[in-house]
């Protein structure tokens, strides 16, 4: 086991970045300012793919600390725009589940495992039971919220689906959708004009991306564990990077204002941050045509 590296002040960090990593730094004061805002450990992740082939400790010629910082700024803005877009999709999915399930099984039908095609997880525990345990823990954690106080005082702690779903995490919503009876999955998937096999996969992917965004994780040049299952015509664009997820969001938002705003922000970012490489995010050459499909010309950025 190697010993931990020693802590270094900004001047020592700058010296090491220049001497050991061959990172270009011309203005030491500006570099110290950057390092005081974002520690180098985080910035170094944006150097993946920018190291020399013959020496993985040294950056390619022309790569500067400012270059890495601008990639960080790009990623931060992209993450913020994505989080806002996924928020709309998540709320819509909550609404669809609560509406369809409560009409078919009653206000508290979600509590009954018989109303689901329940499965066991790898530990042998019921997914439905685990989800209900998480919901109860969430109700306890948020016990001071007005809606929780209201349902405890007026309804004896009983929460109808349309109230309970507002306390679900996105991960819980993904779990509950995955164990819906097939006909119920199809009904919700039909809202998006897709098959349930697609929507299950898409929700799982969106949960991962949403959580990455919520916890300030990197989106740029970052592989994802849950690659969405794409339509056949989009299979050439399949990868474990962010672009397939954007194809999914484009389809789910169906050209609504949410997507138009995201597309405007994305194209602006790509134009203003030439350091960001589209191929590092899985973008094909025709990405603008694919993601801009259905966006009115006066709404698109050229």
C-alpha positions as MATLAB code, in Angstrom:
seq = 'XXXXXXXXXXXXXXXXXXXXXXXXXXXXXXXXXXXXXXXXXXXXXXXXXXXXXXXXXXXXXXXXXXXXXXXXXXXXXXXXXXXXXXXXXXXXXXXXXXXXXXXXXXXXXXXXXXXXXXXXXXXXXXXXXXXXXXXXXXXXXXXXXXXXXXXXXXXXXXXXXXXXXXXXXXXXXXXXXXXXXXXXXXXXXXXXXXXXXXXXXXXXXXXXXXXXXXXXXXXXXXXXXXXXXXXXXXXXXXXXXXXXXXXXXXXXXXXXXXXXXXXXXXXXXXXXXXXXXXXXXXXXXXXXXXXXXXXXXXXXXX';
ca = [
       0.000    0.000    0.000;
       1.403    3.367   -1.018;
       1.446    6.257    1.471;
      -0.909    9.168    0.843;
       0.520   12.139   -1.017;
       1.350   15.150    1.166;
      -0.949   18.175    1.280;
       0.416   21.075   -0.800;
      -0.348   24.785   -0.746;
      -1.387   26.509   -3.976;
       2.163   27.519   -4.930;
       3.409   23.962   -4.398;
       0.486   22.577   -6.391;
       1.269   24.911   -9.272;
       4.952   23.912   -9.249;
       4.016   20.230   -9.366;
       1.465   20.724  -12.145;
       4.089   22.467  -14.269;
       7.075   20.262  -13.491;
       5.544   16.811  -13.030;
       2.400   16.982  -15.183;
       3.613   19.417  -17.873;
       0.411   21.447  -17.508;
       0.739   24.894  -19.056;
       0.389   27.708  -16.514;
       1.467   31.202  -17.495;
      -0.348   33.251  -14.855;
       0.351   31.810  -11.416;
      -2.039   34.205   -9.658;
      -4.888   33.187  -11.969;
      -3.973   29.530  -11.439;
      -4.049   29.957   -7.654;
      -7.470   31.596   -7.989;
      -8.765   28.606   -9.971;
      -7.346   26.122   -7.460;
      -8.963   28.044   -4.603;
     -12.384   27.570   -6.242;
     -12.089   23.999   -7.504;
      -9.531   21.618   -6.092;
      -7.211   19.968   -8.587;
      -8.474   16.479   -7.740;
     -11.813   17.425   -9.292;
     -10.248   19.302  -12.201;
      -7.933   16.406  -13.034;
     -10.931   14.287  -14.074;
     -11.392   16.621  -17.035;
      -7.905   15.689  -18.176;
      -8.950   12.124  -18.985;
      -8.162   11.625  -22.654;
      -5.766   14.585  -22.702;
      -2.636   12.846  -21.418;
       0.324   11.870  -23.586;
       0.324    8.329  -24.911;
       3.959    7.800  -24.001;
       3.655    9.286  -20.502;
       0.284    9.086  -18.755;
       1.431   11.490  -16.042;
       1.965   14.363  -18.468;
      -0.572   16.370  -20.410;
      -0.483   16.761  -24.159;
       1.174   19.924  -25.415;
      -1.113   22.935  -25.333;
      -3.251   21.740  -22.423;
      -3.438   24.334  -19.671;
      -5.048   24.612  -16.268;
      -7.477   27.112  -17.811;
      -8.405   24.468  -20.406;
      -9.374   22.049  -17.618;
     -11.233   24.771  -15.748;
     -13.273   25.669  -18.831;
     -14.215   22.002  -19.254;
     -15.343   22.085  -15.624;
     -17.445   25.195  -16.327;
     -18.969   23.533  -19.394;
     -19.801   20.429  -17.397;
     -21.310   22.446  -14.560;
     -23.629   24.328  -16.933;
     -24.579   21.126  -18.783;
     -25.294   19.360  -15.488;
     -27.539   22.208  -14.346;
     -29.519   22.222  -17.604;
     -29.883   18.440  -17.532;
     -31.064   18.421  -13.938;
     -33.763   20.967  -14.739;
     -34.913   18.984  -17.782;
     -35.008   15.649  -15.943;
     -36.988   17.300  -13.137;
     -39.879   17.884  -15.564;
     -39.720   14.305  -16.817;
     -39.563   12.869  -13.297;
     -42.595   14.843  -12.135;
     -44.517   13.746  -15.212;
     -43.664   10.096  -14.535;
     -44.812   10.436  -10.924;
     -48.087   11.883  -12.188;
     -48.626    9.070  -14.683;
     -48.007    6.368  -12.079;
     -50.299    7.930   -9.476;
     -53.080    8.565  -11.985;
     -53.188    5.122  -13.592;
     -52.482    3.033  -10.510;
     -54.944    4.778   -8.205;
     -57.762    4.636  -10.774;
     -57.241    0.905  -11.254;
     -56.402   -0.253   -7.720;
     -57.669    2.516   -5.458;
     -55.940    5.326   -3.557;
     -53.761    2.971   -1.467;
     -53.498    0.163   -3.988;
     -49.771    0.802   -4.231;
     -49.396   -0.655   -0.718;
     -50.639   -4.094   -1.802;
     -47.971   -6.330   -3.359;
     -50.756   -8.292   -5.082;
     -51.249   -5.298   -7.386;
     -47.723   -5.762   -8.760;
     -45.646   -8.411  -10.457;
     -43.318   -8.368   -7.492;
     -39.787   -9.713   -7.753;
     -36.954  -10.448   -5.354;
     -33.705   -8.543   -5.455;
     -30.278  -10.179   -5.336;
     -30.523  -10.410   -1.553;
     -33.807  -12.321   -1.829;
     -35.998   -9.499   -0.576;
     -39.236   -8.299   -2.148;
     -38.696   -5.163   -4.245;
     -42.183   -3.986   -3.319;
     -41.536   -4.489    0.401;
     -38.217   -2.635    0.187;
     -39.840    0.252   -1.680;
     -42.584    0.544    0.935;
     -39.965    0.500    3.695;
     -38.133    3.332    1.952;
     -41.396    5.243    1.602;
     -42.157    4.863    5.306;
     -38.640    6.031    6.136;
     -39.139    9.035    3.857;
     -42.464    9.863    5.526;
     -40.702    9.777    8.888;
     -37.774   11.848    7.626;
     -40.105   14.485    6.197;
     -42.612   14.292    9.039;
     -42.665   18.072    9.446;
     -43.760   18.757    5.854;
     -47.265   20.269    5.667;
     -48.562   17.478    3.410;
     -47.293   14.789    5.810;
     -48.747   16.550    8.846;
     -52.047   16.961    6.970;
     -52.405   13.279    6.076;
     -51.426   12.152    9.554;
     -53.877   14.499   11.242;
     -56.823   14.086    8.875;
     -56.402   10.577    7.471;
     -54.609    8.749   10.275;
     -51.325    8.516    8.383;
     -52.846    7.035    5.233;
     -51.367    8.462    2.034;
     -53.137    8.086   -1.317;
     -50.956    7.376   -4.330;
     -51.048   10.986   -5.526;
     -49.607   12.132   -2.196;
     -47.254    9.205   -1.583;
     -45.640    9.532   -4.988;
     -44.477   13.043   -4.087;
     -42.373   11.463   -1.346;
     -40.819    8.871   -3.663;
     -37.232    9.313   -4.713;
     -36.632    8.843   -8.430;
     -34.987    5.523   -7.606;
     -38.114    4.374   -5.780;
     -40.236    5.406   -8.740;
     -37.973    3.376  -11.038;
     -38.304    0.342   -8.754;
     -42.077    0.597   -8.540;
     -42.420    0.924  -12.317;
     -40.216   -2.114  -12.855;
     -42.591   -4.331  -10.846;
     -45.863   -3.007  -12.239;
     -47.991   -5.605  -13.952;
     -47.199   -5.651  -17.654;
     -50.534   -4.133  -18.654;
     -49.937   -1.239  -16.235;
     -46.409   -0.711  -17.558;
     -47.797   -0.626  -21.080;
     -50.423    1.933  -20.166;
     -47.842    4.378  -18.805;
     -45.387    3.652  -21.625;
     -48.197    4.386  -24.064;
     -48.265    7.970  -22.805;
     -44.822    8.305  -24.419;
     -45.684    6.199  -27.450;
     -43.066    3.555  -26.618;
     -42.918   -0.047  -25.435;
     -42.589   -0.802  -21.739;
     -39.186   -2.431  -22.294;
     -37.911    0.916  -23.526;
     -39.448    2.988  -20.761;
     -38.092    0.695  -18.008;
     -34.600    1.069  -19.388;
     -34.972    4.806  -19.916;
     -36.128    5.459  -16.361;
     -33.164    3.498  -14.977;
     -30.769    5.568  -17.092;
     -32.397    8.831  -16.066;
     -32.149    7.906  -12.379;
     -28.390    7.486  -12.725;
     -27.939   10.736  -14.648;
     -30.240   12.655  -12.307;
     -28.332   11.427   -9.249;
     -25.029   12.312  -10.887;
     -26.340   15.820  -11.512;
     -27.762   16.181   -7.994;
     -24.430   15.297   -6.388;
     -22.212   17.450   -8.621;
     -20.860   14.431  -10.471;
     -19.175   14.721  -13.835;
     -21.259   14.342  -16.999;
     -18.619   15.302  -19.566;
     -16.574   12.321  -20.811;
     -18.064   10.107  -18.124;
     -19.272    6.511  -18.679;
     -22.647    5.520  -17.261;
     -23.555    2.092  -15.915;
     -27.149    2.201  -17.219;
     -27.066    2.738  -20.977;
     -30.636    3.216  -22.264;
     -32.154    0.692  -24.659;
     -32.504    2.634  -27.910;
     -34.787    2.238  -30.893;
     -33.276    0.264  -33.753;
     -32.674    3.357  -35.891;
     -30.662    4.891  -33.061;
     -28.496    1.830  -32.375;
     -25.496    3.346  -34.243;
     -25.421    5.989  -31.504;
     -25.435    3.505  -28.625;
     -22.707    4.164  -26.079;
     -22.210    4.469  -22.341;
     -21.799    8.254  -22.579;
     -24.443   10.976  -22.240;
     -25.622   11.256  -25.872;
     -27.992    8.238  -25.876;
     -29.636    9.672  -22.746;
     -30.203   12.936  -24.623;
     -31.898   10.985  -27.418;
     -34.199    9.466  -24.808;
     -34.992   12.855  -23.274;
     -35.671   14.272  -26.725;
     -38.223   11.534  -27.347;
     -39.860   11.750  -23.917;
     -40.256   15.528  -23.987;
     -41.550   15.411  -27.558;
     -40.391   18.877  -28.589;
     -42.072   20.685  -25.689;
     -40.736   23.917  -24.235;
     -38.616   21.966  -21.758;
     -36.628   20.411  -24.591;
     -36.455   23.575  -26.678;
     -34.868   25.414  -23.750;
     -32.410   22.594  -23.094;
     -31.478   22.423  -26.784;
     -30.891   26.176  -26.816;
     -28.600   25.915  -23.787;
     -26.755   22.878  -25.165;
     -26.027   24.391  -28.576;
     -24.902   27.604  -26.887;
     -22.532   25.693  -24.617;
     -21.065   23.745  -27.512;
     -20.462   26.997  -29.351;
     -18.996   28.892  -26.383;
     -16.769   26.092  -25.098;
     -14.764   24.756  -28.047;
     -12.594   22.872  -25.549;
     -15.465   20.426  -25.033;
     -15.090   17.545  -27.476;
     -18.407   16.147  -28.756;
     -16.893   12.686  -29.287;
     -15.955   12.528  -25.591;
     -19.700   12.618  -24.858;
     -20.679   10.102  -27.530;
     -21.989   12.810  -29.875;
     -22.033   11.843  -33.571;
     -21.289   14.420  -36.266;
     -25.010   14.923  -36.947;
     -25.923   15.472  -33.290;
     -27.564   18.850  -33.943;
     -29.890   17.383  -36.552;
     -30.826   14.492  -34.268;
     -31.451   16.556  -31.145;
     -32.892   19.520  -33.028;
     -35.544   17.449  -34.799;
     -38.942   18.932  -34.046;
     -37.516   22.177  -32.675;
     -39.048   25.110  -34.531;
     -36.459   27.049  -36.575;
     -37.072   30.239  -34.633;
     -36.387   28.370  -31.394;
     -33.197   26.657  -32.512;
     -29.741   28.121  -32.122;
     -27.691   28.379  -35.312;
];
